[in-house]
Coordinates of C-alpha atoms in Angstrom, one line a residue:
Chain S
M407 CA 47.0 -67.9 45.6
R408 CA 45.8 -71.1 43.6
D409 CA 44.6 -73.3 46.7
D410 CA 42.5 -70.6 47.5
S411 CA 40.4 -70.4 44.5
R412 CA 40.1 -73.7 44.3
V413 CA 39.2 -74.0 48.0
R414 CA 36.9 -71.2 47.1
A415 CA 35.8 -72.8 44.1
G416 CA 35.1 -76.1 46.1
R417 CA 33.0 -74.3 48.3
A418 CA 30.4 -72.9 45.9
L419 CA 30.2 -76.2 44.7
R420 CA 29.2 -77.2 47.8
L421 CA 27.2 -74.6 48.5
A422 CA 25.2 -74.3 45.0
L423 CA 24.8 -78.9 45.5
L424 CA 23.2 -77.9 49.5
I425 CA 20.6 -75.7 48.2
A426 CA 19.9 -78.3 45.0
L427 CA 19.1 -80.9 48.0
A428 CA 17.2 -78.6 49.7
L429 CA 15.2 -77.4 47.2
L430 CA 14.1 -81.6 46.0
F431 CA 13.4 -81.9 49.3
L432 CA 11.2 -79.5 49.4
I433 CA 9.2 -80.3 46.5
P434 CA 6.8 -82.3 47.8
F435 CA 5.6 -80.0 50.8
Y436 CA 5.5 -78.1 47.4
L437 CA 3.0 -80.1 45.8
L438 CA 0.8 -80.8 49.3
V439 CA -0.1 -77.1 49.0
R440 CA -0.5 -76.5 45.6
N441 CA -2.9 -79.5 45.3
G442 CA -4.7 -78.9 48.8
L443 CA -5.1 -75.6 47.2
A444 CA -5.7 -75.8 43.4
A445 CA -9.2 -76.8 42.1
E446 CA -9.6 -80.8 41.6
S447 CA -9.0 -79.9 37.6
D448 CA -5.7 -78.4 38.3
I449 CA -4.5 -82.2 39.7
T450 CA -5.5 -84.5 37.3
S451 CA -4.9 -81.9 34.6
P452 CA -2.5 -84.1 31.8
E453 CA -0.5 -80.5 31.4
W454 CA 1.2 -80.1 34.9
T455 CA 1.7 -77.0 35.9
F456 CA 3.7 -75.2 38.4
F457 CA 1.4 -73.2 40.2
P458 CA -2.4 -74.0 39.9
S459 CA -4.7 -71.7 38.1
S460 CA -5.9 -70.1 41.0
L461 CA -6.0 -70.7 44.3
H462 CA -9.0 -71.8 46.1
W463 CA -8.8 -71.3 50.1
G464 CA -13.0 -72.1 50.3
N465 CA -11.3 -76.2 50.0
V466 CA -10.8 -75.9 53.9
R467 CA -14.3 -75.0 54.4
E468 CA -15.3 -77.8 51.9
L469 CA -13.5 -80.6 53.4
F470 CA -14.8 -79.6 57.3
G471 CA -18.6 -79.7 55.6
D472 CA -18.4 -82.6 54.2
T473 CA -20.0 -85.0 55.4
S474 CA -19.2 -88.4 54.0
V475 CA -15.8 -87.6 55.5
P476 CA -15.0 -88.1 59.6
Y477 CA -11.9 -85.5 59.2
A478 CA -12.6 -83.5 62.1
R479 CA -13.8 -86.2 64.0
S480 CA -10.2 -88.3 63.3
L481 CA -8.2 -84.8 64.2
L482 CA -9.5 -84.4 67.6
N483 CA -8.5 -88.3 68.1
S484 CA -5.4 -88.0 67.4
A485 CA -5.1 -84.7 68.9
L486 CA -6.2 -86.5 72.1
I487 CA -3.9 -89.7 71.6
A488 CA -1.2 -87.9 70.9
V489 CA -1.2 -85.9 73.6
A490 CA -2.3 -89.1 76.2
T491 CA 0.2 -91.3 74.8
T492 CA 3.0 -88.5 75.1
L493 CA 2.2 -87.2 78.5
G494 CA 1.9 -91.3 79.7
T495 CA 5.0 -91.9 78.0
L496 CA 7.5 -89.3 79.5
L497 CA 5.6 -90.0 83.2
L498 CA 6.1 -93.8 83.3
A499 CA 9.4 -94.0 81.0
S500 CA 10.9 -91.5 83.7
L501 CA 10.4 -92.8 86.8
A502 CA 11.6 -96.1 85.4
G503 CA 14.8 -94.2 83.9
Y504 CA 15.2 -92.3 87.3
G505 CA 14.4 -95.5 89.3
L506 CA 16.9 -97.5 87.4
A507 CA 19.4 -94.8 87.5
R508 CA 19.6 -93.7 90.7
I509 CA 17.9 -95.9 93.1
P510 CA 19.9 -98.9 94.0
Y511 CA 18.9 -103.1 94.3
R512 CA 19.7 -106.1 93.4
H513 CA 18.8 -107.2 90.5
A514 CA 18.5 -103.6 88.5
N515 CA 20.9 -104.4 86.0
K516 CA 18.7 -107.3 85.2
V517 CA 15.8 -105.1 84.9
F518 CA 17.5 -103.0 82.7
Y519 CA 18.5 -105.7 79.7
A520 CA 15.2 -106.9 80.2
I521 CA 14.1 -103.8 79.2
L522 CA 16.7 -102.7 76.2
G523 CA 15.3 -106.4 75.0
T524 CA 12.3 -105.5 73.9
L525 CA 14.2 -103.0 71.7
M526 CA 15.1 -106.1 69.5
V527 CA 11.9 -107.1 69.6
P528 CA 10.3 -104.7 67.1
A529 CA 6.9 -103.3 67.8
A530 CA 6.0 -104.2 64.6
V531 CA 6.6 -107.7 64.6
T532 CA 4.2 -108.2 68.2
F533 CA 1.0 -106.7 66.2
V534 CA -0.9 -109.7 66.1
P535 CA -0.7 -111.2 69.4
S536 CA -1.3 -107.6 70.6
F537 CA -4.1 -107.3 68.5
V538 CA -4.9 -110.5 69.9
L539 CA -5.3 -109.2 73.6
V540 CA -6.7 -105.8 73.5
S541 CA -9.3 -107.9 71.2
S542 CA -9.8 -109.9 74.5
L543 CA -9.7 -107.1 76.8
G544 CA -13.3 -105.8 74.8
W545 CA -10.7 -102.2 73.8
I546 CA -11.5 -102.5 70.0
S547 CA -11.8 -98.6 68.7
T548 CA -11.2 -97.0 71.7
L549 CA -9.0 -94.8 72.8
R550 CA -8.1 -97.2 75.8
G551 CA -6.4 -99.6 73.1
L552 CA -5.0 -96.6 71.1
V553 CA -3.2 -95.4 73.7
V554 CA -2.5 -97.9 76.5
P555 CA -0.4 -100.6 74.5
T556 CA 2.0 -97.8 73.4
L557 CA 2.4 -96.6 76.3
F558 CA 5.5 -98.2 77.6
S559 CA 8.4 -97.2 75.3
A560 CA 11.9 -99.1 75.8
F561 CA 13.2 -96.2 73.6
A562 CA 11.9 -93.3 76.2
C563 CA 13.0 -95.1 79.1
F564 CA 16.7 -96.0 78.2
V565 CA 16.6 -92.3 76.3
F566 CA 15.9 -91.2 79.9
R567 CA 18.0 -93.6 82.3
Q568 CA 20.9 -92.4 80.3
Y569 CA 20.4 -88.7 80.9
F570 CA 19.9 -89.2 84.5
L571 CA 22.7 -91.1 85.6
G572 CA 24.7 -88.2 83.7
F573 CA 22.7 -85.7 86.0
P574 CA 24.8 -84.2 88.6
G575 CA 24.1 -85.6 91.8
E576 CA 25.4 -82.3 94.3
L577 CA 21.9 -80.9 94.0
E578 CA 20.1 -84.3 95.0
D579 CA 22.3 -84.6 97.8
A580 CA 21.5 -80.7 98.3
A581 CA 17.4 -82.3 99.2
R582 CA 18.4 -85.7 100.9
V583 CA 20.0 -83.0 103.4
D584 CA 16.6 -81.1 104.2
G585 CA 15.1 -84.7 104.6
L586 CA 13.5 -84.7 101.5
G587 CA 12.7 -88.8 100.6
Y588 CA 13.4 -89.6 96.4
W589 CA 9.6 -89.3 95.7
R590 CA 9.6 -86.1 96.5
T591 CA 13.3 -85.4 95.3
Y592 CA 12.3 -86.3 91.9
W593 CA 9.1 -83.6 91.7
R594 CA 10.6 -80.7 93.4
V595 CA 15.0 -81.4 92.4
V596 CA 15.2 -83.4 89.2
V597 CA 11.9 -82.7 87.1
P598 CA 12.5 -79.0 87.1
N599 CA 16.0 -79.5 85.9
S600 CA 15.6 -81.8 83.7
R601 CA 13.3 -79.8 81.1
P602 CA 14.9 -80.1 77.5
V603 CA 15.0 -83.7 77.8
F604 CA 11.8 -84.0 78.1
A605 CA 11.1 -81.3 76.0
A606 CA 13.1 -84.2 74.0
V607 CA 11.7 -87.1 74.3
G608 CA 7.6 -85.5 74.4
T609 CA 8.4 -84.2 70.8
I610 CA 9.6 -87.5 69.4
V611 CA 6.5 -89.7 70.7
F612 CA 3.9 -86.6 70.4
I613 CA 5.3 -86.7 66.8
G614 CA 5.5 -90.6 66.7
A615 CA 2.3 -91.0 68.0
W616 CA 0.9 -88.8 65.6
N617 CA 2.3 -90.2 62.3
S618 CA 1.7 -93.8 63.7
F619 CA -0.6 -95.9 61.8
L620 CA -0.8 -100.4 61.6
W621 CA -1.5 -99.8 65.3
P622 CA -4.5 -97.6 65.0
L623 CA -5.2 -99.3 61.4
V624 CA -6.0 -102.9 63.3
I625 CA -6.9 -100.8 66.5
G626 CA -10.1 -98.2 65.1
Q627 CA -12.0 -100.6 63.2
D628 CA -15.2 -98.4 64.0
R629 CA -14.9 -95.0 61.8
N630 CA -15.5 -93.3 64.9
A631 CA -12.4 -94.4 66.1
W632 CA -10.5 -92.9 63.3
T633 CA -6.8 -91.6 63.6
V634 CA -6.4 -89.0 61.2
Q635 CA -3.9 -91.3 59.3
V636 CA -6.2 -94.0 59.1
A637 CA -8.7 -91.9 57.4
L638 CA -6.0 -90.1 55.0
S639 CA -5.8 -93.6 53.9
S640 CA -8.6 -94.6 53.9
F641 CA -9.7 -91.1 51.4
T642 CA -6.8 -92.6 49.4
T643 CA -8.1 -95.8 49.0
S644 CA -11.4 -95.4 48.5
Q645 CA -13.4 -93.4 45.4
V646 CA -15.6 -91.0 48.1
V647 CA -13.3 -88.4 48.3
R648 CA -12.2 -85.6 45.6
L649 CA -8.7 -85.4 45.6
H650 CA -8.0 -81.5 46.2
E651 CA -9.9 -82.1 49.4
L652 CA -7.6 -84.8 50.3
F653 CA -4.8 -83.0 49.5
I654 CA -5.9 -80.1 52.0
A655 CA -7.1 -83.0 54.4
A656 CA -3.1 -83.7 54.1
A657 CA -1.7 -80.5 54.8
V658 CA -4.0 -79.9 56.9
S659 CA -2.8 -83.4 58.7
I660 CA 1.1 -82.8 58.8
V661 CA -0.1 -78.5 60.5
P662 CA 0.6 -79.1 64.2
L663 CA 3.4 -81.7 63.5
L664 CA 5.0 -78.7 61.6
V665 CA 4.0 -76.5 64.9
V666 CA 5.7 -79.1 67.1
F667 CA 8.4 -79.1 65.4
L668 CA 10.0 -76.5 64.8
F669 CA 9.6 -75.1 68.5
F670 CA 11.6 -78.0 69.2
Q671 CA 13.8 -78.5 66.9
R672 CA 16.4 -78.4 68.7
W673 CA 15.5 -81.0 72.0
I674 CA 15.1 -83.6 69.0
V675 CA 18.4 -83.1 66.7
A676 CA 20.1 -83.4 70.8
G677 CA 17.7 -86.1 72.2
V678 CA 19.0 -88.2 68.8
E679 CA 21.9 -87.5 69.9
R680 CA 21.6 -88.2 73.2
S681 CA 20.0 -91.0 72.9
G682 CA 23.5 -92.5 72.2
I683 CA 22.3 -95.5 70.3
D684 CA 25.8 -95.0 68.2
D685 CA 28.1 -95.3 71.4
Chain T
M248 CA 6.9 -97.2 92.9
F249 CA 9.8 -95.7 90.2
V250 CA 9.7 -98.6 88.1
G251 CA 7.2 -100.9 88.7
P252 CA 4.3 -99.4 87.0
F253 CA 6.8 -99.5 83.9
L254 CA 7.5 -102.7 84.1
L255 CA 3.9 -103.9 85.0
G256 CA 2.5 -102.6 81.2
L257 CA 5.9 -103.7 79.7
G258 CA 5.2 -107.3 81.1
V259 CA 1.3 -106.8 80.2
F260 CA 1.3 -105.3 76.3
T261 CA 4.8 -106.8 75.5
Y262 CA 5.7 -109.8 77.4
I263 CA 2.1 -111.1 77.5
P264 CA 1.9 -110.7 73.4
L265 CA 5.1 -111.8 73.4
G266 CA 4.0 -115.5 75.2
W267 CA 0.6 -115.8 73.4
S268 CA 2.2 -115.6 69.9
V269 CA 4.5 -118.1 70.6
Y270 CA 1.5 -120.0 72.1
L271 CA -1.0 -119.9 69.2
S272 CA 1.5 -120.3 66.1
F273 CA 1.2 -124.3 67.8
F274 CA -2.5 -124.5 67.5
D275 CA -4.9 -124.1 64.3
A276 CA -6.6 -120.6 65.8
H277 CA -9.1 -119.5 62.8
N278 CA -11.1 -116.9 64.1
T279 CA -10.4 -117.1 68.4
V280 CA -8.4 -116.3 70.5
T281 CA -8.5 -119.5 72.8
P282 CA -8.1 -121.7 70.4
S283 CA -8.5 -125.7 71.0
D284 CA -6.7 -127.8 67.7
F285 CA -3.0 -128.1 68.5
V286 CA -1.0 -128.4 65.3
G287 CA 2.6 -128.2 66.7
L288 CA 4.9 -127.2 63.8
G289 CA 2.0 -127.5 61.0
N290 CA 1.6 -123.5 61.2
Y291 CA 5.5 -122.9 60.4
T292 CA 6.2 -125.8 57.8
A293 CA 3.2 -124.5 55.9
M294 CA 4.2 -120.5 56.3
L295 CA 8.1 -122.3 55.5
K296 CA 6.3 -123.6 52.2
N297 CA 3.5 -120.9 51.7
E298 CA 5.2 -118.8 48.5
A299 CA 3.4 -115.9 48.8
F300 CA 5.2 -116.1 52.6
T301 CA 8.3 -117.2 51.2
D302 CA 7.8 -114.4 48.0
S303 CA 7.2 -111.6 50.9
L304 CA 10.9 -112.9 52.5
S305 CA 12.1 -111.6 48.8
T306 CA 10.5 -108.7 48.7
F307 CA 12.0 -107.4 52.2
L308 CA 15.9 -108.6 50.7
V309 CA 15.3 -106.7 47.3
F310 CA 13.7 -103.9 49.7
S311 CA 16.6 -103.4 52.0
L312 CA 19.4 -104.0 48.9
L313 CA 17.5 -100.7 47.5
I314 CA 16.7 -98.5 50.6
V315 CA 20.0 -99.6 53.0
P316 CA 23.0 -98.2 50.9
A317 CA 20.6 -95.8 49.5
T318 CA 20.4 -93.9 52.8
Y319 CA 23.0 -94.8 53.9
A320 CA 25.3 -93.0 51.0
L321 CA 22.7 -90.3 50.6
S322 CA 22.5 -89.7 54.6
L323 CA 26.5 -89.9 54.7
A324 CA 27.3 -87.3 52.3
L325 CA 24.6 -84.7 53.4
A326 CA 26.2 -85.0 57.3
L327 CA 29.3 -83.9 55.5
M328 CA 28.7 -81.0 53.8
V329 CA 26.1 -79.6 56.6
N330 CA 29.0 -80.5 58.5
R331 CA 31.6 -78.1 56.5
Q332 CA 28.9 -75.4 55.8
R333 CA 29.6 -72.8 58.1
R334 CA 26.5 -70.5 57.7
A335 CA 23.5 -71.1 57.4
Q336 CA 24.1 -74.6 58.4
A337 CA 21.2 -74.5 60.9
F338 CA 19.5 -74.1 57.9
F339 CA 20.1 -76.5 55.2
R340 CA 20.2 -79.3 58.7
S341 CA 16.5 -78.5 59.6
V342 CA 14.7 -78.9 55.7
F343 CA 17.1 -81.7 55.1
F344 CA 15.5 -83.3 59.1
L345 CA 11.9 -81.6 57.9
P346 CA 10.8 -84.8 56.7
A347 CA 10.9 -86.8 60.0
A348 CA 8.2 -84.8 60.7
C349 CA 6.2 -86.2 57.7
S350 CA 4.0 -89.7 58.5
Y351 CA 4.4 -92.6 55.7
V352 CA 0.5 -91.6 55.4
V353 CA 1.1 -88.5 53.9
A354 CA 3.7 -88.7 51.9
A355 CA 2.4 -91.7 50.7
L356 CA -0.2 -89.5 48.9
I357 CA 2.4 -87.2 47.7
W358 CA 4.2 -90.3 45.7
K359 CA 0.8 -91.6 44.1
M360 CA -1.1 -89.2 43.6
S361 CA 0.6 -86.1 42.1
L362 CA 4.3 -87.0 42.2
F363 CA 5.0 -90.5 40.4
S364 CA 0.7 -90.5 39.1
G365 CA -0.8 -91.4 36.1
V366 CA 0.7 -91.6 33.1
R367 CA 0.5 -87.5 32.0
F368 CA -0.1 -86.2 35.3
G369 CA 2.7 -85.5 37.9
L370 CA 5.6 -84.3 38.4
A371 CA 7.9 -87.2 38.1
N372 CA 6.2 -87.7 34.0
T373 CA 6.3 -83.6 33.5
V374 CA 9.6 -84.0 34.5
L375 CA 10.7 -86.6 31.8
G376 CA 8.5 -84.9 28.7
W377 CA 11.3 -81.9 29.3
F378 CA 14.4 -84.3 28.5
G379 CA 12.0 -86.2 25.6
G380 CA 11.9 -89.1 28.1
D381 CA 8.4 -91.6 27.6
Q382 CA 6.2 -91.8 29.9
I383 CA 5.8 -93.9 33.0
A384 CA 2.7 -96.0 34.7
W385 CA 5.2 -95.7 37.5
L386 CA 2.6 -97.6 39.8
S387 CA 1.2 -99.9 37.7
T388 CA 3.5 -101.7 35.6
T389 CA 5.4 -104.9 36.8
D390 CA 7.9 -105.2 34.3
P391 CA 9.8 -103.6 34.4
P392 CA 9.3 -103.2 38.5
W393 CA 9.4 -99.1 37.9
Y394 CA 6.8 -99.1 42.0
W395 CA 10.6 -99.6 43.0
A396 CA 11.2 -96.0 42.4
V397 CA 8.2 -94.9 44.2
I398 CA 8.9 -96.9 47.2
V399 CA 12.3 -96.4 47.5
T400 CA 12.5 -92.4 46.6
V401 CA 9.5 -91.9 50.0
R402 CA 11.6 -93.6 52.2
L403 CA 14.3 -92.3 51.3
W404 CA 13.2 -88.7 51.3
L405 CA 11.3 -89.7 54.9
Q406 CA 14.4 -91.3 56.7
A407 CA 17.7 -89.7 55.0
G408 CA 17.5 -86.6 57.5
F409 CA 17.4 -88.4 61.2
Y410 CA 20.2 -90.6 59.9
M411 CA 22.2 -87.0 58.7
V412 CA 21.9 -86.4 62.6
L413 CA 23.4 -89.4 63.3
F414 CA 26.2 -89.0 61.1
L415 CA 26.3 -85.4 62.4
A416 CA 26.5 -86.4 66.2
G417 CA 29.7 -88.5 64.6
L418 CA 31.2 -86.2 63.0
Q419 CA 31.1 -83.9 65.8
R420 CA 33.2 -86.3 68.4
I421 CA 36.0 -86.8 65.8
S422 CA 38.7 -84.9 67.9
P423 CA 40.7 -81.7 65.3
T424 CA 43.9 -82.6 66.4
L425 CA 43.1 -86.2 64.1
Y426 CA 42.9 -83.8 61.0
E427 CA 45.9 -81.6 62.4
A428 CA 48.2 -84.8 62.5
A429 CA 47.1 -85.1 59.0
A430 CA 48.2 -82.4 57.4
V431 CA 51.1 -82.9 59.0
D432 CA 51.9 -86.1 57.4
G433 CA 51.0 -84.1 53.8
A434 CA 47.2 -86.2 53.5
R435 CA 45.5 -84.0 50.9
P436 CA 41.9 -82.5 52.3
G437 CA 39.1 -84.1 50.1
W438 CA 39.2 -87.7 49.8
Q439 CA 42.6 -88.7 51.6
V440 CA 41.2 -87.9 54.8
F441 CA 37.6 -88.9 54.4
R442 CA 39.2 -91.9 53.6
Y443 CA 42.0 -92.3 56.2
I444 CA 40.5 -90.6 59.0
T445 CA 36.6 -89.1 58.9
F446 CA 35.1 -93.3 57.8
P447 CA 37.6 -95.1 59.8
Q448 CA 36.4 -91.9 62.7
L449 CA 32.2 -92.8 61.9
R450 CA 33.2 -96.8 62.4
A451 CA 30.6 -97.1 65.3
T452 CA 28.3 -94.8 63.9
S453 CA 27.8 -96.6 60.6
V454 CA 27.5 -99.8 62.3
A455 CA 24.5 -98.8 64.0
V456 CA 23.3 -97.3 61.2
V457 CA 22.9 -100.1 58.9
L458 CA 21.9 -101.7 62.1
L459 CA 18.6 -99.4 62.4
L460 CA 18.1 -99.1 58.8
V461 CA 17.4 -102.9 58.3
I462 CA 15.6 -103.5 61.3
N463 CA 13.2 -100.8 60.5
A464 CA 13.0 -101.8 56.2
F465 CA 11.8 -105.1 58.2
Q466 CA 9.3 -103.2 59.5
A467 CA 8.2 -101.2 56.3
F468 CA 4.5 -101.1 55.8
D469 CA 2.7 -97.6 55.9
E470 CA 4.1 -96.9 52.5
F471 CA 3.4 -100.6 50.2
Y472 CA 0.2 -100.7 52.1
N473 CA -0.5 -96.8 50.7
L474 CA 1.1 -96.6 47.8
L475 CA 0.2 -100.0 46.2
S476 CA -3.0 -101.0 47.3
D477 CA -6.4 -99.7 46.3
A478 CA -10.6 -100.4 46.5
R479 CA -9.3 -103.4 44.9
G480 CA -7.2 -104.5 47.0
Y481 CA -3.2 -105.4 47.1
P482 CA -1.7 -106.5 44.2
P483 CA 0.2 -109.6 45.5
Y484 CA 3.8 -108.8 44.1
A485 CA 5.7 -106.2 46.6
R486 CA 4.3 -107.8 49.4
P487 CA 6.9 -107.6 52.1
P488 CA 6.0 -109.8 55.2
L489 CA 4.5 -107.5 57.6
V490 CA 1.7 -106.8 55.0
Y491 CA 1.4 -110.1 53.8
L492 CA 0.8 -110.3 57.8
Y493 CA -1.4 -108.4 58.6
Y494 CA -3.5 -109.9 55.9
T495 CA -3.0 -112.9 57.0
A496 CA -4.6 -112.7 60.6
L497 CA -6.6 -110.0 60.0
G498 CA -7.3 -109.9 56.4
Q499 CA -10.9 -112.5 55.1
G500 CA -9.2 -115.6 57.1
Q501 CA -8.6 -113.7 60.3
N502 CA -5.8 -117.1 60.6
L503 CA -4.0 -116.0 63.6
G504 CA -2.0 -118.7 64.9
L505 CA -0.9 -119.3 60.9
G506 CA 0.2 -115.2 61.3
S507 CA 1.4 -115.3 64.8
A508 CA 4.2 -118.2 63.6
G509 CA 5.0 -115.6 60.7
A510 CA 5.7 -113.0 63.1
V511 CA 7.2 -115.6 65.1
L512 CA 9.6 -116.1 62.6
L513 CA 9.9 -112.9 61.6
A514 CA 11.0 -112.1 64.8
L515 CA 13.1 -115.1 64.9
I516 CA 14.9 -113.9 61.7
I517 CA 15.4 -110.3 62.7
A518 CA 17.5 -110.9 65.7
V519 CA 19.7 -113.1 64.0
V520 CA 20.4 -110.5 61.8
T521 CA 20.8 -108.5 64.4
V522 CA 22.6 -110.3 66.7
G523 CA 25.1 -111.5 63.3
Q524 CA 25.6 -107.8 62.4
A525 CA 26.5 -106.7 65.3
K526 CA 29.1 -109.9 66.4
W527 CA 30.2 -108.9 62.7
F528 CA 30.7 -105.4 63.5
G529 CA 31.8 -106.0 66.3
L530 CA 28.9 -103.7 67.9
G531 CA 29.6 -103.5 72.0
R532 CA 33.2 -103.4 71.4
K533 CA 34.9 -100.2 72.5
E534 CA 37.3 -99.3 69.9
A535 CA 39.3 -96.4 68.4
Q536 CA 39.6 -95.0 71.4

């Protein structure tokens, strides 16, 4: 009886703690929306209040109407880059992962370790030489320069290989009996049956591409090549944009991600768990 | 046909830059990618004697000593609590994971301009005011270094949910029979079970989490850059290695030789730390099974 009430008290305590932490984790999102929809005077007011004095939905219109800020252009750039990066990565990494998992040839293991080894070289450390390479190709401030070098993700290749190793071989054997080669087996049998892993890797790559900052900062030197992150960052450090515009711009920038995130969340979690990094 | 395109791209955009970087690091390369002035190890000795570079390494050290244990403890605690929550488990998991969808740029904006902004306005100072605390100029005082509180909490918020998911995956792999055996042996639920069953069983996950945390801390750039730089530039304190390299190689000097030497040094340090840590913890040995 006493034990029972102690267990129940423990449970209530844990729930209370979780709710408190959840609120703490949500506060930054609230601040983003609050400031985005407030008047500038509400943001810089010496008396901070939880609710702004009034809501200004016109801030959104003001942001896109502000010609000193190439914000719509940067959103478009980010969308193009994120979609191109996601599709390209899925195509290249899934093919490579499948090849490594299924097609027997002599140096398969060495190739796999050569790919895996690049995971150890943090991408950010190679930004100086990569910048040098891209600039000598004349790709500075181009979409090519922003997308192509990021397409070869060892992480994505690794996840696909691990997944295809566990893919039931019977399905492929049936296709083989029907006379399909590796290529057609891959497209007709393997891909249609692997949607969850494509969704998982695709979501992770999309979020990473949309949020990436250092590479677009280095390569997108021209204002017209800015991604949304670079645009936001340069507004933060310059005095051109007014605060409420800056906050509504940031709020707008996370909307596509929240949609993708909430829609594909289950798969992200599955993908993170399946990546097997802790095995 | 399958692996070829990927391998080709990896070669061009990872292996060639690496090789080129090593090559450049032996030359005096200001503003040029095809240098002719061979300086041998000159760039390396210059870099190692350069106080700005060694300071950036100690900035990294402070940063990782703060962020690694903090993230480890918070994400493990969240995972333990969420894992035992029967109702609304998916809700709590989503809420804690949600910041992972937010970029460092946006988070830095919220932290700099709203949460920890200025002396008078900003949520943190308002809350301090409720409890009668003094107002703090979070980002503009170096003594005491309050800016660390801002930098560390941004990253903690952004990444704790991700590592929580890794711990949740680890927790779900622990066999229930172990807990039953512990109950039979009279272990009290709570601390004892955690100390003797859960924590040792999470060992492999823990090693991977710490490894990832350290590697990611080495690459810190976005939040430092966005929190501490302004229209006037970047303050010399609190410059982690990557921020320093960015300014060396692509700032006014465009000193690509020196920048490459720094990048190679950084890569070497990361490799040594990673391999050392993996050896120390015995990563790769399949154990406890």
